[in-house]
Amino acid sequence: MPSAAFSTAIAQLLTMSRCLAALHVLNWYPLPLRLALLARACLQKLHSVFSASSVTAAYALAARAHAGQMRKSSESVLDHCCATALILAELGLPEEAVAAGLLHDVLCDTPTQQWQLEQVLPAPVVLLVSKVAQLNQLSQTYRDNTHSLEAEAMLDMLTGMDDVTALLIKLADRLHNMRTISALPRCKQVRMASETLDVFAVLANRLGAWAIKAELEDLSFQALNPEEY
C-alpha cells in the first residue's frame, strides 16, 4: 500500500528525471520526450509491470494525449496518471489495470476517442478505460447535484457497474487527487472532500481496501476541518 515515504520517493525520482534532462541526457531528443523516457525508466525500476507491452503502449499514448496539460498543483497531468498507475501497481493489480490507470482521464479530458485506443491496446484495457470514464462522469454528476443525489444512490450506481478493477482504478485516481487537494480553491476542496468521505471511503471499505479507506478518510477530515486537524 502506498506510504508517505513511497510518495516522497516518487517525487524524488521525477525530480531526478528533470535534473538529468537539464544536463542534456538523451539530448538528441526534444525535452518533453526526454522527460517522458526518463520518467518511464523510473517507473520500470520501481515495478516490473511497467515493462509489460500493454503498459508501455498505454504510457506512450498517455504522454501524447496529455502533452502540455498541467494541474492546479503545478504537476503535469501525466505525472498524475503515473501516480495513479503506481498506486495500482503497489496494490499488485495486473498489467491491464495499470495500463488503464495510465489512461484513466484520456477519454474525458482529451480529444482521444475509444477507437484510437482500440488500435494499439488490448480489448480488456480499452474496456477498463471506458468504464472508468463512466465512473468519472458519475462522480462529476454527484458533485454537481449533491443537493438532490444521495450518497447511497451514488454508491448503488458505482457498485452496479460490477467491475472491481474499474472501481479500484477510480479509487487510486481519487486517492492521488486527495493527496494534492490543497492546490484547489477552498470551495472545490470542500466538494471533493465531502464526496470522498461520503462515497469513495465507503466504497473502499466495501471492496476491502481498508488502507485506502483510512487514508481517504484522513485526507477528507483534514480538508474539511483544517483548524481541528
CSV table of N, CA and C in Angstrom, one decimal, residues 14-151:
chain,number,residue,atom,x,y,z
A,14,LEU,N,11.0,11.7,-10.0
A,14,LEU,CA,10.6,12.6,-11.0
A,14,LEU,C,11.5,13.8,-11.1
A,15,THR,N,11.9,14.3,-9.9
A,15,THR,CA,12.8,15.5,-9.8
A,15,THR,C,14.1,15.1,-10.5
A,16,MET,N,14.6,13.9,-10.2
A,16,MET,CA,15.8,13.4,-10.7
A,16,MET,C,15.8,13.4,-12.3
A,17,SER,N,14.6,12.9,-12.8
A,17,SER,CA,14.5,12.8,-14.2
A,17,SER,C,14.6,14.2,-14.9
A,18,ARG,N,14.0,15.2,-14.2
A,18,ARG,CA,14.1,16.6,-14.7
A,18,ARG,C,15.5,17.1,-14.7
A,19,CYS,N,16.2,16.8,-13.6
A,19,CYS,CA,17.6,17.2,-13.5
A,19,CYS,C,18.5,16.6,-14.6
A,20,LEU,N,18.2,15.3,-14.8
A,20,LEU,CA,19.0,14.6,-15.9
A,20,LEU,C,18.7,15.3,-17.2
A,21,ALA,N,17.5,15.6,-17.4
A,21,ALA,CA,17.1,16.3,-18.7
A,21,ALA,C,17.8,17.6,-18.8
A,22,ALA,N,17.9,18.3,-17.7
A,22,ALA,CA,18.6,19.6,-17.7
A,22,ALA,C,20.1,19.5,-18.1
A,23,LEU,N,20.6,18.3,-17.7
A,23,LEU,CA,22.0,18.0,-18.0
A,23,LEU,C,22.2,17.5,-19.4
A,24,HIS,N,21.1,17.5,-20.2
A,24,HIS,CA,21.2,17.1,-21.6
A,24,HIS,C,21.4,15.6,-21.8
A,25,VAL,N,20.9,14.8,-20.8
A,25,VAL,CA,20.9,13.4,-21.1
A,25,VAL,C,19.9,13.1,-22.2
A,26,LEU,N,20.3,12.2,-23.1
A,26,LEU,CA,19.5,12.0,-24.3
A,26,LEU,C,19.2,13.3,-25.1
A,27,ASN,N,20.2,14.1,-25.2
A,27,ASN,CA,20.0,15.4,-25.7
A,27,ASN,C,19.7,15.5,-27.2
A,28,TRP,N,19.7,14.3,-27.8
A,28,TRP,CA,19.2,14.3,-29.3
A,28,TRP,C,17.7,14.2,-29.4
A,29,TYR,N,17.0,14.1,-28.3
A,29,TYR,CA,15.6,14.1,-28.3
A,29,TYR,C,15.1,15.5,-27.8
A,30,PRO,N,13.9,15.9,-28.2
A,30,PRO,CA,13.2,17.1,-27.7
A,30,PRO,C,13.0,16.9,-26.1
A,31,LEU,N,13.1,18.0,-25.4
A,31,LEU,CA,13.0,18.0,-23.9
A,31,LEU,C,11.7,17.2,-23.4
A,32,PRO,N,10.5,17.4,-23.9
A,32,PRO,CA,9.4,16.7,-23.4
A,32,PRO,C,9.5,15.2,-23.6
A,33,LEU,N,10.1,14.8,-24.7
A,33,LEU,CA,10.3,13.3,-24.9
A,33,LEU,C,11.4,12.8,-24.0
A,34,ARG,N,12.4,13.6,-23.7
A,34,ARG,CA,13.4,13.1,-22.8
A,34,ARG,C,12.8,12.9,-21.4
A,35,LEU,N,12.0,13.8,-21.0
A,35,LEU,CA,11.4,13.7,-19.7
A,35,LEU,C,10.5,12.5,-19.6
A,36,ALA,N,9.7,12.2,-20.7
A,36,ALA,CA,8.8,11.1,-20.7
A,36,ALA,C,9.6,9.8,-20.7
A,37,LEU,N,10.7,9.7,-21.4
A,37,LEU,CA,11.5,8.5,-21.4
A,37,LEU,C,12.2,8.2,-20.1
A,38,LEU,N,12.6,9.3,-19.4
A,38,LEU,CA,13.3,9.1,-18.1
A,38,LEU,C,12.3,8.7,-17.1
A,39,ALA,N,11.1,9.4,-17.1
A,39,ALA,CA,10.0,9.0,-16.1
A,39,ALA,C,9.6,7.6,-16.3
A,40,ARG,N,9.5,7.1,-17.6
A,40,ARG,CA,9.1,5.7,-17.8
A,40,ARG,C,10.2,4.8,-17.3
A,41,ALA,N,11.5,5.1,-17.4
A,41,ALA,CA,12.5,4.3,-16.9
A,41,ALA,C,12.5,4.2,-15.4
A,42,CYS,N,12.1,5.3,-14.7
A,42,CYS,CA,12.0,5.3,-13.3
A,42,CYS,C,10.8,4.3,-12.9
A,43,LEU,N,9.7,4.4,-13.6
A,43,LEU,CA,8.6,3.5,-13.3
A,43,LEU,C,9.0,2.1,-13.4
A,44,GLN,N,9.7,1.8,-14.5
A,44,GLN,CA,10.1,0.4,-14.7
A,44,GLN,C,11.1,-0.1,-13.7
A,45,LYS,N,11.9,0.8,-13.1
A,45,LYS,CA,12.8,0.4,-12.0
A,45,LYS,C,12.0,0.0,-10.7
A,46,LEU,N,10.8,0.7,-10.5
A,46,LEU,CA,10.0,0.5,-9.3
A,46,LEU,C,9.2,-0.7,-9.4
A,47,HIS,N,8.6,-1.0,-10.6
A,47,HIS,CA,7.7,-2.2,-10.7
A,47,HIS,C,7.9,-2.8,-12.1
A,48,SER,N,8.1,-4.1,-12.2
A,48,SER,CA,8.3,-4.7,-13.4
A,48,SER,C,7.1,-4.6,-14.3
A,49,VAL,N,5.9,-4.4,-13.8
A,49,VAL,CA,4.7,-4.4,-14.6
A,49,VAL,C,4.8,-3.2,-15.6
A,50,PHE,N,5.6,-2.2,-15.3
A,50,PHE,CA,5.7,-1.1,-16.2
A,50,PHE,C,6.5,-1.4,-17.5
A,51,SER,N,7.1,-2.6,-17.5
A,51,SER,CA,7.8,-3.0,-18.7
A,51,SER,C,6.9,-3.9,-19.6
A,52,ALA,N,5.7,-4.2,-19.1
A,52,ALA,CA,4.7,-5.0,-19.9
A,52,ALA,C,4.3,-4.2,-21.2
A,53,SER,N,4.1,-5.0,-22.3
A,53,SER,CA,3.9,-4.3,-23.6
A,53,SER,C,2.6,-3.4,-23.5
A,54,SER,N,1.6,-3.9,-22.9
A,54,SER,CA,0.3,-3.0,-22.9
A,54,SER,C,0.5,-1.8,-22.0
A,55,VAL,N,1.4,-1.9,-21.0
A,55,VAL,CA,1.6,-0.7,-20.1
A,55,VAL,C,2.5,0.3,-20.9
A,56,THR,N,3.5,-0.2,-21.6
A,56,THR,CA,4.4,0.8,-22.3
A,56,THR,C,3.6,1.5,-23.4
A,57,ALA,N,2.7,0.7,-24.0
A,57,ALA,CA,1.9,1.3,-25.1
A,57,ALA,C,0.9,2.4,-24.5
A,58,ALA,N,0.4,2.0,-23.3
A,58,ALA,CA,-0.5,3.0,-22.6
A,58,ALA,C,0.2,4.2,-22.2
A,59,TYR,N,1.4,4.1,-21.7
A,59,TYR,CA,2.2,5.2,-21.3
A,59,TYR,C,2.5,6.1,-22.5
A,60,ALA,N,2.9,5.6,-23.6
A,60,ALA,CA,3.2,6.4,-24.8
A,60,ALA,C,1.9,7.1,-25.2
A,61,LEU,N,0.8,6.5,-25.2
A,61,LEU,CA,-0.4,7.1,-25.6
A,61,LEU,C,-0.8,8.2,-24.6
A,62,ALA,N,-0.7,8.0,-23.3
A,62,ALA,CA,-1.0,9.0,-22.3
A,62,ALA,C,-0.1,10.2,-22.4
A,63,ALA,N,1.2,10.0,-22.7
A,63,ALA,CA,2.2,11.1,-22.9
A,63,ALA,C,1.8,11.9,-24.0
A,64,ARG,N,1.4,11.3,-25.1
A,64,ARG,CA,0.9,12.1,-26.3
A,64,ARG,C,-0.4,12.9,-26.0
A,65,ALA,N,-1.3,12.2,-25.5
A,65,ALA,CA,-2.7,12.7,-25.3
A,65,ALA,C,-2.7,13.9,-24.3
A,66,HIS,N,-1.8,13.8,-23.2
A,66,HIS,CA,-1.8,14.8,-22.2
A,66,HIS,C,-0.7,15.8,-22.3
A,67,ALA,N,0.0,15.8,-23.4
A,67,ALA,CA,1.1,16.7,-23.6
A,67,ALA,C,0.7,18.1,-23.4
A,68,GLY,N,1.5,18.8,-22.5
A,68,GLY,CA,1.3,20.2,-22.2
A,68,GLY,C,0.2,20.5,-21.2
A,69,GLN,N,-0.6,19.4,-20.7
A,69,GLN,CA,-1.6,19.7,-19.8
A,69,GLN,C,-1.0,19.7,-18.4
A,70,MET,N,-1.5,20.7,-17.6
A,70,MET,CA,-1.0,20.9,-16.2
A,70,MET,C,-2.1,20.9,-15.2
A,71,ARG,N,-1.8,20.5,-14.0
A,71,ARG,CA,-2.8,20.6,-12.9
A,71,ARG,C,-2.7,21.8,-12.0
A,72,LYS,N,-3.6,22.0,-11.2
A,72,LYS,CA,-3.6,23.2,-10.3
A,72,LYS,C,-2.4,23.1,-9.3
A,73,SER,N,-1.9,21.9,-9.1
A,73,SER,CA,-0.8,21.6,-8.2
A,73,SER,C,0.5,21.9,-8.9
A,74,SER,N,0.5,22.3,-10.2
A,74,SER,CA,1.7,22.6,-11.0
A,74,SER,C,2.4,21.3,-11.5
A,75,GLU,N,1.9,20.2,-11.2
A,75,GLU,CA,2.4,19.0,-11.8
A,75,GLU,C,1.7,18.7,-13.1
A,76,SER,N,2.3,18.0,-14.0
A,76,SER,CA,1.7,17.7,-15.2
A,76,SER,C,0.6,16.6,-15.0
A,77,VAL,N,-0.4,16.6,-15.9
A,77,VAL,CA,-1.4,15.6,-15.9
A,77,VAL,C,-0.8,14.2,-16.0
A,78,LEU,N,0.3,14.1,-16.8
A,78,LEU,CA,1.0,12.8,-17.0
A,78,LEU,C,1.5,12.3,-15.7
A,79,ASP,N,2.1,13.2,-14.8
A,79,ASP,CA,2.5,12.8,-13.5
A,79,ASP,C,1.4,12.2,-12.7
A,80,HIS,N,0.2,12.9,-12.8
A,80,HIS,CA,-0.9,12.3,-12.0
A,80,HIS,C,-1.3,10.9,-12.5
A,81,CYS,N,-1.3,10.7,-13.9
A,81,CYS,CA,-1.6,9.4,-14.4
A,81,CYS,C,-0.6,8.4,-13.9
A,82,CYS,N,0.7,8.8,-13.9
A,82,CYS,CA,1.7,7.9,-13.4
A,82,CYS,C,1.5,7.5,-11.9
A,83,ALA,N,1.2,8.5,-11.1
A,83,ALA,CA,0.9,8.3,-9.7
A,83,ALA,C,-0.2,7.4,-9.5
A,84,THR,N,-1.3,7.5,-10.3
A,84,THR,CA,-2.4,6.6,-10.2
A,84,THR,C,-2.0,5.2,-10.5
A,85,ALA,N,-1.3,5.1,-11.6
A,85,ALA,CA,-0.8,3.7,-12.0
A,85,ALA,C,0.1,3.1,-11.0
A,86,LEU,N,0.9,3.9,-10.4
A,86,LEU,CA,1.8,3.4,-9.3
A,86,LEU,C,1.1,2.9,-8.1
A,87,ILE,N,0.0,3.5,-7.7
A,87,ILE,CA,-0.8,3.0,-6.6
A,87,ILE,C,-1.4,1.7,-7.0
A,88,LEU,N,-1.8,1.5,-8.2
A,88,LEU,CA,-2.4,0.2,-8.7
A,88,LEU,C,-1.3,-0.9,-8.7
A,89,ALA,N,-0.1,-0.5,-9.2
A,89,ALA,CA,1.0,-1.5,-9.2
A,89,ALA,C,1.4,-1.9,-7.8
A,90,GLU,N,1.3,-0.9,-6.9
A,90,GLU,CA,1.7,-1.2,-5.5
A,90,GLU,C,0.6,-2.1,-4.8
A,91,LEU,N,-0.6,-2.0,-5.3
A,91,LEU,CA,-1.7,-2.9,-4.8
A,91,LEU,C,-1.6,-4.3,-5.4
A,92,GLY,N,-0.7,-4.5,-6.4
A,92,GLY,CA,-0.5,-5.8,-7.0
A,92,GLY,C,-1.4,-6.1,-8.1
A,93,LEU,N,-2.1,-5.1,-8.7
A,93,LEU,CA,-3.0,-5.4,-9.8
A,93,LEU,C,-2.3,-5.7,-11.1
A,94,PRO,N,-3.0,-6.4,-12.0
A,94,PRO,CA,-2.3,-6.9,-13.2
A,94,PRO,C,-2.1,-5.8,-14.2
A,95,GLU,N,-1.4,-6.1,-15.3
A,95,GLU,CA,-0.9,-5.1,-16.2
A,95,GLU,C,-2.1,-4.3,-16.9
A,96,GLU,N,-3.2,-5.0,-17.1
A,96,GLU,CA,-4.4,-4.4,-17.7
A,96,GLU,C,-4.9,-3.2,-16.8
A,97,ALA,N,-4.9,-3.4,-15.5
A,97,ALA,CA,-5.3,-2.4,-14.6
A,97,ALA,C,-4.3,-1.2,-14.6
A,98,VAL,N,-3.0,-1.5,-14.6
A,98,VAL,CA,-2.0,-0.5,-14.6
A,98,VAL,C,-2.1,0.3,-15.8
A,99,ALA,N,-2.2,-0.3,-17.0
A,99,ALA,CA,-2.3,0.4,-18.3
A,99,ALA,C,-3.5,1.3,-18.3
A,100,ALA,N,-4.7,0.8,-17.8
A,100,ALA,CA,-5.9,1.6,-17.8
A,100,ALA,C,-5.7,2.8,-16.8
A,101,GLY,N,-5.0,2.5,-15.7
A,101,GLY,CA,-4.7,3.6,-14.8
A,101,GLY,C,-4.0,4.8,-15.4
A,102,LEU,N,-3.0,4.5,-16.3
A,102,LEU,CA,-2.3,5.5,-17.0
A,102,LEU,C,-3.2,6.3,-17.9
A,103,LEU,N,-4.3,5.7,-18.4
A,103,LEU,CA,-5.2,6.3,-19.4
A,103,LEU,C,-6.5,6.7,-18.8
A,104,HIS,N,-6.6,6.8,-17.4
A,104,HIS,CA,-8.0,6.9,-16.8
A,104,HIS,C,-8.7,8.2,-17.2
A,105,ASP,N,-7.9,9.2,-17.5
A,105,ASP,CA,-8.5,10.5,-17.9
A,105,ASP,C,-8.6,10.8,-19.4
A,106,VAL,N,-8.1,9.9,-20.2
A,106,VAL,CA,-7.8,10.3,-21.6
A,106,VAL,C,-9.1,10.5,-22.4
A,107,LEU,N,-10.2,9.7,-22.0
A,107,LEU,CA,-11.4,9.8,-22.8
A,107,LEU,C,-12.2,11.0,-22.3
A,108,CYS,N,-12.0,11.5,-21.1
A,108,CYS,CA,-12.8,12.6,-20.6
A,108,CYS,C,-12.1,14.0,-20.8
A,109,ASP,N,-10.8,14.0,-20.8
A,109,ASP,CA,-10.0,15.2,-20.7
A,109,ASP,C,-9.2,15.5,-22.0
A,110,THR,N,-9.3,14.7,-23.0
A,110,THR,CA,-8.5,14.9,-24.2
A,110,THR,C,-9.4,14.6,-25.4
A,111,PRO,N,-9.0,14.9,-26.6
A,111,PRO,CA,-9.8,14.6,-27.8
A,111,PRO,C,-9.8,13.1,-28.2
A,112,THR,N,-9.0,12.3,-27.5
A,112,THR,CA,-8.8,10.9,-27.9
A,112,THR,C,-10.1,10.2,-27.8
A,113,GLN,N,-10.3,9.4,-28.9
A,113,GLN,CA,-11.6,8.6,-29.0
A,113,GLN,C,-11.3,7.1,-28.7
A,114,GLN,N,-12.3,6.4,-28.3
A,114,GLN,CA,-12.1,5.0,-27.9
A,114,GLN,C,-11.5,4.2,-29.1
A,115,TRP,N,-11.9,4.5,-30.3
A,115,TRP,CA,-11.4,3.7,-31.4
A,115,TRP,C,-9.9,3.8,-31.6
A,116,GLN,N,-9.4,5.0,-31.1
A,116,GLN,CA,-7.9,5.2,-31.2
A,116,GLN,C,-7.2,4.3,-30.2
A,117,LEU,N,-7.8,4.1,-29.0
A,117,LEU,CA,-7.3,3.1,-28.1
A,117,LEU,C,-7.3,1.7,-28.6
A,118,GLU,N,-8.4,1.4,-29.3
A,118,GLU,CA,-8.6,0.0,-29.8
A,118,GLU,C,-7.5,-0.4,-30.8
A,119,GLN,N,-6.9,0.6,-31.4
A,119,GLN,CA,-5.9,0.4,-32.5
A,119,GLN,C,-4.6,-0.1,-31.9
A,120,VAL,N,-4.3,0.3,-30.6
A,120,VAL,CA,-3.0,0.0,-30.0
A,120,VAL,C,-3.0,-0.8,-28.7
A,121,LEU,N,-4.2,-1.0,-28.1
A,121,LEU,CA,-4.3,-1.6,-26.8
A,121,LEU,C,-5.2,-2.9,-26.9
A,122,PRO,N,-4.9,-3.8,-26.0
A,122,PRO,CA,-5.8,-5.0,-25.9
A,122,PRO,C,-7.2,-4.6,-25.4
A,123,ALA,N,-8.1,-5.4,-25.9
A,123,ALA,CA,-9.5,-5.1,-25.6
A,123,ALA,C,-9.8,-4.9,-24.1
A,124,PRO,N,-9.3,-5.8,-23.2
A,124,PRO,CA,-9.6,-5.6,-21.8
A,124,PRO,C,-9.1,-4.3,-21.2
A,125,VAL,N,-8.0,-3.7,-21.7
A,125,VAL,CA,-7.6,-2.4,-21.3
A,125,VAL,C,-8.5,-1.3,-21.7
A,126,VAL,N,-8.9,-1.4,-23.0
A,126,VAL,CA,-9.8,-0.4,-23.5
A,126,VAL,C,-11.2,-0.4,-22.8
A,127,LEU,N,-11.7,-1.6,-22.5
A,127,LEU,CA,-12.9,-1.7,-21.7
A,127,LEU,C,-12.8,-1.1,-20.4
A,128,LEU,N,-11.7,-1.3,-19.7
A,128,LEU,CA,-11.5,-0.7,-18.4
A,128,LEU,C,-11.4,0.8,-18.5
A,129,VAL,N,-10.7,1.4,-19.5
A,129,VAL,CA,-10.6,2.8,-19.6
A,129,VAL,C,-12.0,3.4,-19.9
A,130,SER,N,-12.8,2.7,-20.7
A,130,SER,CA,-14.2,3.2,-20.9
A,130,SER,C,-15.0,3.2,-19.7
A,131,LYS,N,-14.9,2.1,-18.9
A,131,LYS,CA,-15.7,2.0,-17.6
A,131,LYS,C,-15.3,3.1,-16.6
A,132,VAL,N,-14.0,3.4,-16.5
A,132,VAL,CA,-13.5,4.4,-15.6
A,132,VAL,C,-14.0,5.8,-16.1
A,133,ALA,N,-14.1,6.0,-17.4
A,133,ALA,CA,-14.6,7.3,-17.9
A,133,ALA,C,-16.1,7.4,-17.5
A,134,GLN,N,-16.8,6.3,-17.5
A,134,GLN,CA,-18.2,6.4,-17.0
A,134,GLN,C,-18.2,6.7,-15.5
A,135,LEU,N,-17.3,6.2,-14.7
A,135,LEU,CA,-17.2,6.5,-13.3
A,135,LEU,C,-16.9,7.9,-13.1
A,136,ASN,N,-16.0,8.5,-13.9
A,136,ASN,CA,-15.7,9.9,-13.8
A,136,ASN,C,-16.9,10.8,-14.0
A,137,GLN,N,-17.7,10.4,-15.0
A,137,GLN,CA,-18.9,11.2,-15.3
A,137,GLN,C,-19.9,11.1,-14.1
A,138,LEU,N,-20.0,9.9,-13.5
A,138,LEU,CA,-20.9,9.7,-12.4
A,138,LEU,C,-20.5,10.6,-11.2
A,139,SER,N,-19.2,10.6,-11.0
A,139,SER,CA,-18.6,11.4,-9.9
A,139,SER,C,-18.9,12.9,-10.1
A,140,GLN,N,-18.7,13.3,-11.3
A,140,GLN,CA,-19.0,14.7,-11.6
A,140,GLN,C,-20.5,15.1,-11.4
A,141,THR,N,-21.3,14.1,-11.8
A,141,THR,CA,-22.8,14.3,-11.7
A,141,THR,C,-23.1,14.5,-10.2
A,142,TYR,N,-22.5,13.6,-9.4
A,142,TYR,CA,-22.7,13.7,-7.9
A,142,TYR,C,-22.3,15.0,-7.3
A,143,ARG,N,-21.1,15.5,-7.7
A,143,ARG,CA,-20.6,16.8,-7.2
A,143,ARG,C,-21.5,17.9,-7.6
A,144,ASP,N,-22.1,17.8,-8.8
A,144,ASP,CA,-22.9,18.9,-9.4
A,144,ASP,C,-24.3,18.9,-8.8
A,145,ASN,N,-24.7,17.7,-8.1
A,145,ASN,CA,-26.1,17.6,-7.7
A,145,ASN,C,-26.2,17.0,-6.3
A,146,THR,N,-25.3,17.5,-5.4
A,146,THR,CA,-25.3,17.0,-4.1
A,146,THR,C,-26.5,17.3,-3.3
A,147,HIS,N,-27.2,18.3,-3.7
A,147,HIS,CA,-28.5,18.7,-3.1
A,147,HIS,C,-29.6,17.7,-3.4
A,148,SER,N,-29.5,17.0,-4.5
A,148,SER,CA,-30.6,16.1,-4.9
A,148,SER,C,-30.2,14.6,-5.0
A,149,LEU,N,-28.9,14.3,-5.0
A,149,LEU,CA,-28.5,13.0,-5.2
A,149,LEU,C,-27.8,12.5,-3.9
A,150,GLU,N,-28.4,11.4,-3.3
A,150,GLU,CA,-27.9,10.9,-2.1
A,150,GLU,C,-26.7,10.0,-2.3
A,151,ALA,N,-25.8,10.0,-1.3
A,151,ALA,CA,-24.6,9.3,-1.4
A,151,ALA,C,-24.9,7.8,-1.6
